[in-house]
Tab-separated table of C-alpha atoms in Angstrom:
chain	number	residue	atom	x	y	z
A	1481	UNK	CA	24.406	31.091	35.075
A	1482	UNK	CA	23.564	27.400	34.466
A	1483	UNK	CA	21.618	28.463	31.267
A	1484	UNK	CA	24.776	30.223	30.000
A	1485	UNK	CA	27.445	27.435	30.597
A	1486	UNK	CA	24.902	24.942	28.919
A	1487	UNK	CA	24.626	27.615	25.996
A	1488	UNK	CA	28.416	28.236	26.121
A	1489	UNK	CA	29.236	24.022	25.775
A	1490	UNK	CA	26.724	23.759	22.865
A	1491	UNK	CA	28.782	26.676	21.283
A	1492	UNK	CA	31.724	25.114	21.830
A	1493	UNK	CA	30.859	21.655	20.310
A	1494	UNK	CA	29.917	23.406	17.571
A	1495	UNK	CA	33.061	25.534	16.977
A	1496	UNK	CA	34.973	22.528	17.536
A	1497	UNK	CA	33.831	20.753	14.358
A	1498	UNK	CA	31.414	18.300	16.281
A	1499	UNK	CA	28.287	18.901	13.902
A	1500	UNK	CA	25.227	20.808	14.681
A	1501	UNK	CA	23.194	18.677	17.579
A	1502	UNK	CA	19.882	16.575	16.347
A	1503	UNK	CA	17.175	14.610	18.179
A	1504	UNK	CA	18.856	11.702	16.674
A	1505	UNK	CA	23.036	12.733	16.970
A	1506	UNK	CA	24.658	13.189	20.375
A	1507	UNK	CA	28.831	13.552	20.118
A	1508	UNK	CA	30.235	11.666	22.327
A	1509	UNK	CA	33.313	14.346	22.620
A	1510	UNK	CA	33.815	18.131	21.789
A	1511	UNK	CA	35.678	17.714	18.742
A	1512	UNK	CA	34.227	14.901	17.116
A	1513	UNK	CA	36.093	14.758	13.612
A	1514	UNK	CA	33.437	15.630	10.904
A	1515	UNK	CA	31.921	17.975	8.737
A	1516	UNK	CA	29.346	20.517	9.557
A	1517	UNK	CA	26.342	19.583	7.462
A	1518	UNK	CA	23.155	18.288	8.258
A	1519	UNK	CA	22.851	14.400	8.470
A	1520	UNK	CA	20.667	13.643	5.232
A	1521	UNK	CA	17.329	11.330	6.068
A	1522	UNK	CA	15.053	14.740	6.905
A	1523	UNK	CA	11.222	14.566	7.664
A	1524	UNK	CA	10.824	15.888	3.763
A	1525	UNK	CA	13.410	13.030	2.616
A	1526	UNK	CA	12.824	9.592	0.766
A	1527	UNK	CA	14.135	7.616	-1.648
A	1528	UNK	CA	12.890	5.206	-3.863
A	1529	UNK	CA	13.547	1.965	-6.231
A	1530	UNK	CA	12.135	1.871	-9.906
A	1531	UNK	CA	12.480	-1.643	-10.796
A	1532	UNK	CA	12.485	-2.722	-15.230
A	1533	UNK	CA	11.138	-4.621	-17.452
A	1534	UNK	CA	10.740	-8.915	-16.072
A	1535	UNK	CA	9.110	-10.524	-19.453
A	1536	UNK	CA	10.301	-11.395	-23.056
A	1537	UNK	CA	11.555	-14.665	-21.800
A	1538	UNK	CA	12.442	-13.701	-18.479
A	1539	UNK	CA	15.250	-15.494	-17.011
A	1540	UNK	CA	14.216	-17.681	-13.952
A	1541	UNK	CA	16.036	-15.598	-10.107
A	1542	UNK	CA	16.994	-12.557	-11.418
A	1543	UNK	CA	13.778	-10.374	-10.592
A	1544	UNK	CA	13.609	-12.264	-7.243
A	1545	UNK	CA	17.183	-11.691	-6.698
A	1546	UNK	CA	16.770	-7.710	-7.001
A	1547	UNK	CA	14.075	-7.647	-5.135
A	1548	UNK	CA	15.948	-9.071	-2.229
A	1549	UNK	CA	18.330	-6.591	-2.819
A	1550	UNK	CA	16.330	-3.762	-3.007
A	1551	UNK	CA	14.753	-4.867	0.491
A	1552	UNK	CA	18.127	-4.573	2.014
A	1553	UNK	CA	18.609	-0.909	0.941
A	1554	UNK	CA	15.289	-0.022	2.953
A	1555	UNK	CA	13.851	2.500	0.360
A	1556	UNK	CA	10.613	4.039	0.962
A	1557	UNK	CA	9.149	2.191	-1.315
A	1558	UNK	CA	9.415	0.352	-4.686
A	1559	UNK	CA	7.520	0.900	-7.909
A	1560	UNK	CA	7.996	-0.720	-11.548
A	1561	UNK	CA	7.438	0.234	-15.044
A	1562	UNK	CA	5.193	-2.404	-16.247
A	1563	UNK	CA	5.530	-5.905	-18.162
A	1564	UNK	CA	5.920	-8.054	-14.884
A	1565	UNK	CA	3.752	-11.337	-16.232
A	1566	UNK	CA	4.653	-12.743	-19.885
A	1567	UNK	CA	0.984	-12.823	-20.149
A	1568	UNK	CA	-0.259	-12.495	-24.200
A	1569	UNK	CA	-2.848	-15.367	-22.572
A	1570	UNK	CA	-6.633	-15.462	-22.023
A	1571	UNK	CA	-5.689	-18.687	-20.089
A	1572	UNK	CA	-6.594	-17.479	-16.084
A	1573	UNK	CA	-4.737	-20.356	-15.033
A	1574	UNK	CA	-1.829	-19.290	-16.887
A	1575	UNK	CA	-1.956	-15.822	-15.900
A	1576	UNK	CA	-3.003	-16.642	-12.545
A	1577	UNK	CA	-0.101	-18.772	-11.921
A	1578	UNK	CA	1.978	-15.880	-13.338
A	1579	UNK	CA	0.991	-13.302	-11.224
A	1580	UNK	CA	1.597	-15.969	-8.199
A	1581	UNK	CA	5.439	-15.779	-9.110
A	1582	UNK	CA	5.438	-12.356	-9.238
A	1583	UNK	CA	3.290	-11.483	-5.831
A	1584	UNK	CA	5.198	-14.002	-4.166
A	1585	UNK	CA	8.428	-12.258	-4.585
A	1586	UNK	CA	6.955	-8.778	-4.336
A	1587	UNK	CA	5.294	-9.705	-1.090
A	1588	UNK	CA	8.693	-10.455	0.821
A	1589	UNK	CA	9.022	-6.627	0.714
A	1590	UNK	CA	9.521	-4.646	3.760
A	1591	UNK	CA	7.786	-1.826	2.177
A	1592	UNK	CA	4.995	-0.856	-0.610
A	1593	UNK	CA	5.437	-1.951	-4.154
A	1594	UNK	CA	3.798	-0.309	-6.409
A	1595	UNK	CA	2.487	-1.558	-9.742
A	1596	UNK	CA	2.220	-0.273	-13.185
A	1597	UNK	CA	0.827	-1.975	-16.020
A	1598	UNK	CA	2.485	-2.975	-19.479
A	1599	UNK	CA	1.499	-4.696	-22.830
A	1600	UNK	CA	2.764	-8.234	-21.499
A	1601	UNK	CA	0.760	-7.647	-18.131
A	1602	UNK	CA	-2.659	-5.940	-20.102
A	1603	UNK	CA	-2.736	-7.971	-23.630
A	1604	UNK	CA	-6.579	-8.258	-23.696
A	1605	UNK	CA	-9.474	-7.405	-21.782
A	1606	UNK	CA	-9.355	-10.778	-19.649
A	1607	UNK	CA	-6.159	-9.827	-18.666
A	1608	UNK	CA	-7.313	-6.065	-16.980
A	1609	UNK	CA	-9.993	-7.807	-15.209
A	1610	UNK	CA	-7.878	-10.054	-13.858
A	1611	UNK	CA	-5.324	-7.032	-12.723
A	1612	UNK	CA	-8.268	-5.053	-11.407
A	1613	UNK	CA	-9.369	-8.270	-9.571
A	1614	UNK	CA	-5.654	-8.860	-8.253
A	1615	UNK	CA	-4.309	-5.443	-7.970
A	1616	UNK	CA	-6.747	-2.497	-8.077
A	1617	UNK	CA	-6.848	0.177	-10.499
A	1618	UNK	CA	-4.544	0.046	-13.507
A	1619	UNK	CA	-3.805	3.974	-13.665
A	1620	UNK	CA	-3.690	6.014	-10.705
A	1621	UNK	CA	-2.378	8.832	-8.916
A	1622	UNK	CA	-0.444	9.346	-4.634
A	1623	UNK	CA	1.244	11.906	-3.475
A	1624	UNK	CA	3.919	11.202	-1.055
A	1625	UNK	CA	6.333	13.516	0.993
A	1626	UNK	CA	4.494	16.382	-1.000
A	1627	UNK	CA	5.719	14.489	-4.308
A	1628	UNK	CA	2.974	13.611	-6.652
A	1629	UNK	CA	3.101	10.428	-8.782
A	1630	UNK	CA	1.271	9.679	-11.733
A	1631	UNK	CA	1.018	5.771	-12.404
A	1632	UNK	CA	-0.226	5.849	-16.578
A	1633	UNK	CA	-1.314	2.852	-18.294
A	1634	UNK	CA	-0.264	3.346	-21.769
A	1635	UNK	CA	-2.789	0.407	-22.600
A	1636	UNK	CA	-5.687	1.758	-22.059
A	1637	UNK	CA	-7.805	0.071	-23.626
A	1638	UNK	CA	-5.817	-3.068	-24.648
A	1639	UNK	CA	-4.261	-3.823	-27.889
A	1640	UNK	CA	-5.243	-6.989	-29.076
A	1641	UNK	CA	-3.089	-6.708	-32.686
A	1642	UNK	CA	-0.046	-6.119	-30.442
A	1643	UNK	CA	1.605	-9.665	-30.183
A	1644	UNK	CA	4.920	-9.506	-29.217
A	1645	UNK	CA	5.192	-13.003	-28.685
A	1646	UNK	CA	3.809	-14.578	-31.489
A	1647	UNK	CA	6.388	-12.689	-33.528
A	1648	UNK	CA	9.433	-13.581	-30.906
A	1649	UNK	CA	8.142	-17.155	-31.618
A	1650	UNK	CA	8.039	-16.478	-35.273
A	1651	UNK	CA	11.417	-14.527	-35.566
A	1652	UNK	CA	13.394	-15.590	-32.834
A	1653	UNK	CA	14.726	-13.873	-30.105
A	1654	UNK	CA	18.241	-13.143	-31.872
A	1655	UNK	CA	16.251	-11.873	-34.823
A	1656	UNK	CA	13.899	-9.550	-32.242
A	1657	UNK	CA	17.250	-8.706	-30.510
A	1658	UNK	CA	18.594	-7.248	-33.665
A	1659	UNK	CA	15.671	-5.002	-35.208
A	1660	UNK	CA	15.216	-3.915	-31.706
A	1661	UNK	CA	18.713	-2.811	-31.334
A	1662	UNK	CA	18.156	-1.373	-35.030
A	1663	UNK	CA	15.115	0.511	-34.237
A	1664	UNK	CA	16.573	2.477	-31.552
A	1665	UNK	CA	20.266	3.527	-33.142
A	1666	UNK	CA	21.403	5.191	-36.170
A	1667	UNK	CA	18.340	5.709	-39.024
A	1668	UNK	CA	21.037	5.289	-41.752
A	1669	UNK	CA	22.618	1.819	-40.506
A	1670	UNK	CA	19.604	0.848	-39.350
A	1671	UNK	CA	18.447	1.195	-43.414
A	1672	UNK	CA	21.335	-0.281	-44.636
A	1673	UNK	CA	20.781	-3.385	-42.420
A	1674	UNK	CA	17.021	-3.837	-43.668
A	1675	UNK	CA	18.446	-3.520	-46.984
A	1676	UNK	CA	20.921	-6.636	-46.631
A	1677	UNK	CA	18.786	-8.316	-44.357
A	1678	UNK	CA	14.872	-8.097	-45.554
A	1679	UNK	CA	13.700	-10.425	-43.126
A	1680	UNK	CA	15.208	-7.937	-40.505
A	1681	UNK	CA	13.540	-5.237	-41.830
A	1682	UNK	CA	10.244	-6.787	-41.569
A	1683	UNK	CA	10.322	-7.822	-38.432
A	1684	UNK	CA	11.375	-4.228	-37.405
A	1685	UNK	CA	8.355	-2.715	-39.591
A	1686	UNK	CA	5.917	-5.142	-37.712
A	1687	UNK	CA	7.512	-3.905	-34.864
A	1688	UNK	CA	7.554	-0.161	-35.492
A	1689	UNK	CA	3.712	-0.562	-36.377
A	1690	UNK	CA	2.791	-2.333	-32.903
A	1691	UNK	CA	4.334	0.351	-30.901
A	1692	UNK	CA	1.009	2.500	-30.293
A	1693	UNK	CA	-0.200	3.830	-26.977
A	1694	UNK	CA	-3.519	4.043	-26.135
A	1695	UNK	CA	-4.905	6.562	-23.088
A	1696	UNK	CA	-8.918	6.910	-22.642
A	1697	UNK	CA	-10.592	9.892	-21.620
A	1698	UNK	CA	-11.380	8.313	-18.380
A	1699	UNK	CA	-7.548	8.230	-17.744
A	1700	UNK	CA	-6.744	12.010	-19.044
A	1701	UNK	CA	-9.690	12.933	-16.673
A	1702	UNK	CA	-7.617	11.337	-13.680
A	1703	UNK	CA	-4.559	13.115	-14.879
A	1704	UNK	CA	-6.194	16.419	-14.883
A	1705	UNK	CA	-7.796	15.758	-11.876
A	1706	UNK	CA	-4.815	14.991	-10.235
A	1707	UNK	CA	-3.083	17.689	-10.901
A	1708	UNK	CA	-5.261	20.146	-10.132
A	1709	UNK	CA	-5.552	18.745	-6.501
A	1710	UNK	CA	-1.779	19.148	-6.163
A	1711	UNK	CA	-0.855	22.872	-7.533
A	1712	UNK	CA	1.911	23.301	-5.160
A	1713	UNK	CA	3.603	19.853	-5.080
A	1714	UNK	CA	7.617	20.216	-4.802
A	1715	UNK	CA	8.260	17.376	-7.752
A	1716	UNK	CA	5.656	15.491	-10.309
A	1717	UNK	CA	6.948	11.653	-11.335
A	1718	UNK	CA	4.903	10.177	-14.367
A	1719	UNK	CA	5.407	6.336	-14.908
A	1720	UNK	CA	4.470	4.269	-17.779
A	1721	UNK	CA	5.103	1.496	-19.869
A	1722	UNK	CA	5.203	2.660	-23.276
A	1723	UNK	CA	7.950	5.554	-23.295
A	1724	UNK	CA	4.466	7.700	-25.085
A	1725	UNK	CA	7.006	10.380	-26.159
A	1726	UNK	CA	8.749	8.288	-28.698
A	1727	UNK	CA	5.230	7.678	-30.668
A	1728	UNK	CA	2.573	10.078	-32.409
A	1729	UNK	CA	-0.091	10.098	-29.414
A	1730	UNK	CA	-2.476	13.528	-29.045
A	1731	UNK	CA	-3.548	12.420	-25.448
A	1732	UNK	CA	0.274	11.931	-24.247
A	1733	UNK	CA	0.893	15.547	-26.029
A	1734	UNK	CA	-2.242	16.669	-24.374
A	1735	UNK	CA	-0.581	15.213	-20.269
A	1736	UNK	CA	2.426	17.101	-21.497
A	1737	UNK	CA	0.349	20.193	-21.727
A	1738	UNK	CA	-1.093	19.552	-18.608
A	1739	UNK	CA	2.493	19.931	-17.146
A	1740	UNK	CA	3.427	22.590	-18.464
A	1741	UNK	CA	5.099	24.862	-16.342
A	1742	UNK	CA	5.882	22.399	-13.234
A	1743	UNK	CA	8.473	20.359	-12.668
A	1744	UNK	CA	8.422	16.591	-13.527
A	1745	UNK	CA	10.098	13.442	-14.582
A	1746	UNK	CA	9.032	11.101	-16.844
A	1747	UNK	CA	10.108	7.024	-16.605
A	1748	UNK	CA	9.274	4.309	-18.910
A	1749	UNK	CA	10.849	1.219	-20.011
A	1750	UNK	CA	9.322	-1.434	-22.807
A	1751	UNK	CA	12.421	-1.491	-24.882
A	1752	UNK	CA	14.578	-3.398	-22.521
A	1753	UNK	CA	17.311	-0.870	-23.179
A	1754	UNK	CA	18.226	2.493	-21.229
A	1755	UNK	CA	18.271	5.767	-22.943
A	1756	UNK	CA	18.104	9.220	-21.300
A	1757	UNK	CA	16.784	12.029	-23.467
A	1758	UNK	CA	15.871	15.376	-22.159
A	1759	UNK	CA	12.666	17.078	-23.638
A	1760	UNK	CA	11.645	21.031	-22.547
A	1761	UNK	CA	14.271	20.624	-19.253
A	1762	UNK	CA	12.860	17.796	-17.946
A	1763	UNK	CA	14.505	14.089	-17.928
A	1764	UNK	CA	12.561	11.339	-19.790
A	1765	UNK	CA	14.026	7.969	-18.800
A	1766	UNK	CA	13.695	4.418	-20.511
A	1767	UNK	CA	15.012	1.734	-17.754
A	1768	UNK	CA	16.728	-1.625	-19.135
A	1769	UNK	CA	15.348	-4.628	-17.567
A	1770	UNK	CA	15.597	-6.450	-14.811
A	1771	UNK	CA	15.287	-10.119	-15.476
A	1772	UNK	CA	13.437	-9.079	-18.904
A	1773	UNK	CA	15.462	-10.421	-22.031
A	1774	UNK	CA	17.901	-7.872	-23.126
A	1775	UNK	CA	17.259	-5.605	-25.899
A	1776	UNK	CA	19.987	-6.230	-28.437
A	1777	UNK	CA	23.549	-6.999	-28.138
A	1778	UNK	CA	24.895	-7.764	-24.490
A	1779	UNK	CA	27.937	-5.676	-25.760
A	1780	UNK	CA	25.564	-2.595	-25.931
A	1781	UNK	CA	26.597	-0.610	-22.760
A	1782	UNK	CA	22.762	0.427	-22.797
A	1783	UNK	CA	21.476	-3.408	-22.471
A	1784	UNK	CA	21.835	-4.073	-18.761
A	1785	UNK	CA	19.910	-6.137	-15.752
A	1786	UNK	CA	19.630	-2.581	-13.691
A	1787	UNK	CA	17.473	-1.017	-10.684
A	1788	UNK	CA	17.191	2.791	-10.091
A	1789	UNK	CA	17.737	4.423	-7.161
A	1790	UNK	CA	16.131	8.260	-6.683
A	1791	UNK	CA	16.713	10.444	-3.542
A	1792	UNK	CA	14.334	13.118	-3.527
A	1793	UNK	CA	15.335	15.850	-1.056
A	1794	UNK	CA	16.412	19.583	-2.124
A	1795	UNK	CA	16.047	20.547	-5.171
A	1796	UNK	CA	15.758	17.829	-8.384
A	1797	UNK	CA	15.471	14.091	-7.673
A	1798	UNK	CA	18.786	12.466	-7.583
A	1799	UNK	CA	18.814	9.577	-9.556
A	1800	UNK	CA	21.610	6.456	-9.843
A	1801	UNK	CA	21.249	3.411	-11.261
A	1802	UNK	CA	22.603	0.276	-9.726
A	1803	UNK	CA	23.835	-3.203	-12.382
A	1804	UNK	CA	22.710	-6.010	-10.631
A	1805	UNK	CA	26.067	-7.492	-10.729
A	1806	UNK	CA	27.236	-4.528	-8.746
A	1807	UNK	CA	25.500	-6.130	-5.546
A	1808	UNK	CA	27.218	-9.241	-3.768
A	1809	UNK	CA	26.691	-10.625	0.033
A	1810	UNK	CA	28.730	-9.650	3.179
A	1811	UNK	CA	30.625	-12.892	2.796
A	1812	UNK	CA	32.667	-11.249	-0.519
A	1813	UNK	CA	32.246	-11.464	-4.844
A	1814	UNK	CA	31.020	-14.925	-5.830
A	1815	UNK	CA	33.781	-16.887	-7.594
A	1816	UNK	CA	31.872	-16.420	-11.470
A	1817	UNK	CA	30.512	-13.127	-11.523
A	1818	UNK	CA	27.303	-15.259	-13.815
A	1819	UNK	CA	23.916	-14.765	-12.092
A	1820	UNK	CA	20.947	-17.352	-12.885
């Protein structure tokens, strides 16, 4: 008789609208006011932060300051897309004091960060050794939640003839700003402006020449590797600097091949700009930056200091992206809206 009434009450809460009962959720009434779904935050739930491009002239606070606002959302963890150091040194004090900024602010985290390696961060073989030596491995693979990531480094090995900053320096950043913008729009206008503008159109063809990737075999042996120990994995995530689908590269075609037939996304950034493209029914993302200099116009809707936000749960990831001057403290807005 006990039994029953207890099973009869439960009933009744239920029927009532109270919400199915949890380990963590007791109603405090019978007819609590709420839907009757789940409460989200499941055993097989997480979310995560992909943070953008820092370098090109990063602009002093604005990394730090997302950071510190990441650490209040509590995600599982945080993970970039490379280019976190301005680098383009062989000077270890110089890099050495760069990484120091960048560790400093990544160690205030409450939870993992994750790195991935760009051109600015990997410019020559001085600076991987100095990675390895600070960081660990520069590609790699985890699996969390039954979710596989794939950490790429699309600079494998370095590019020495890659020198973004020497021709920043030698160009300007307006200049850069421009071909970049150029490269990445309309092919017609973007001929028609190298055609009033020569010096445009060199830069952009030094540019467009630059942008190679580079994977060894070593690295499409970890892939495959990695893959094969996770058949059954509910979601791949491949991150890299490079966006390697925008380029001619036979070892990116060949990790495409290699996930064929499971589902994946794909994030990148290098181009300080976002873009969204969809390639075979899966998502390849470029992120903007976040304290990296903008790339092109700051009237380009695409040119934005951003961090992304993916909830992984049923079916695909769920991914929003988040302006840093969306986020402002419990006190209220700040008077100017500008942000160091």
């Amino acid at each position: 008789m006990k039994h029953r009434a207890l099973l009869t009450a439960a009933l009744a809460m239920l029927l009532c609208g109270a919400g199915p009962v949890t380990p963590d959720y007791r109603p405090g009434h019978s007819d609590v006011a709420r839907t009757g779904k789940d409460f989200a935050g499941g055993k097989d739930e997480f979310r995560f932060v992909v943070i953008g491009d820092r370098t090109g002239e990063h602009r002093p606070g604005v990394f730090e300051h997302a950071l510190e606002e990441v650490n209040k959302l509590r995600p599982d963890f945080v993970i970039n897309i490379g280019d976190l150091i301005e680098g383009n040194s062989e000077d270890l004090r110089q890099i050495d004091a760069e990484w120091q900024d960048v560790t400093a602010a990544t160690g205030k985290l409450d939870m993992p960060f994750f790195y991935v390696p760009g051109n600015h961060d990997l410019t020559n073989d001085i600076q991987l050794q100095a990675w390895r030596k600070r960081l660990g491995a520069d590609y790699y693979s985890f699996t969390y939640k039954n979710a596989l990531f794939l950490v790429l480094n699309t600079e494998d090995p370095p590019q020495p003839k890659i020198a973004r900053r020497k021709l920043l320096e030698a160009y300007g950043p307006q200049a850069m700003g421009v071909a970049l913008q150029a490269l990445q729009g309309d092919t017609e206008q973007a001929k028609a402006l190298f055609a009033r503008e020569p010096r445009i159109g060199e830069l952009a063809a030094k540019l467009r020449a630059s942008e190679n990737v580079a994977f060894s075999a070593a690295q499409l042996a970890m892939v495959r590797s990695a893959l094969a120990r996770n058949p059954h994995v509910r979601w791949t995530f491949v991150l890299m600097h490079r966006p390697a689908w925008k380029v001619d590269s036979p070892a990116f075609r060949e990790i495409e091949a290699m996930l064929r037939g499971r589902d994946y996304t794909v994030l990148a950034g290098h181009f300080h700009k976002y873009e969204h493209q969809t390639r075979d029914g899966h998502d390849y993302v470029q992120l903007g930056v976040t304290g990296g200099t903008p790339g092109g116009r700051t009237d380009d809707p695409a040119v934005f200091d951003h961090i992304m936000w993916v909830a992984v749960a049923k079916g695909a990831p769920q991914i929003s992206n988040i302006r840093l001057e969306g986020f402002f403290p419990k006190e209220g807005p700040p008077a100017s809206s500008a942000h160091p």
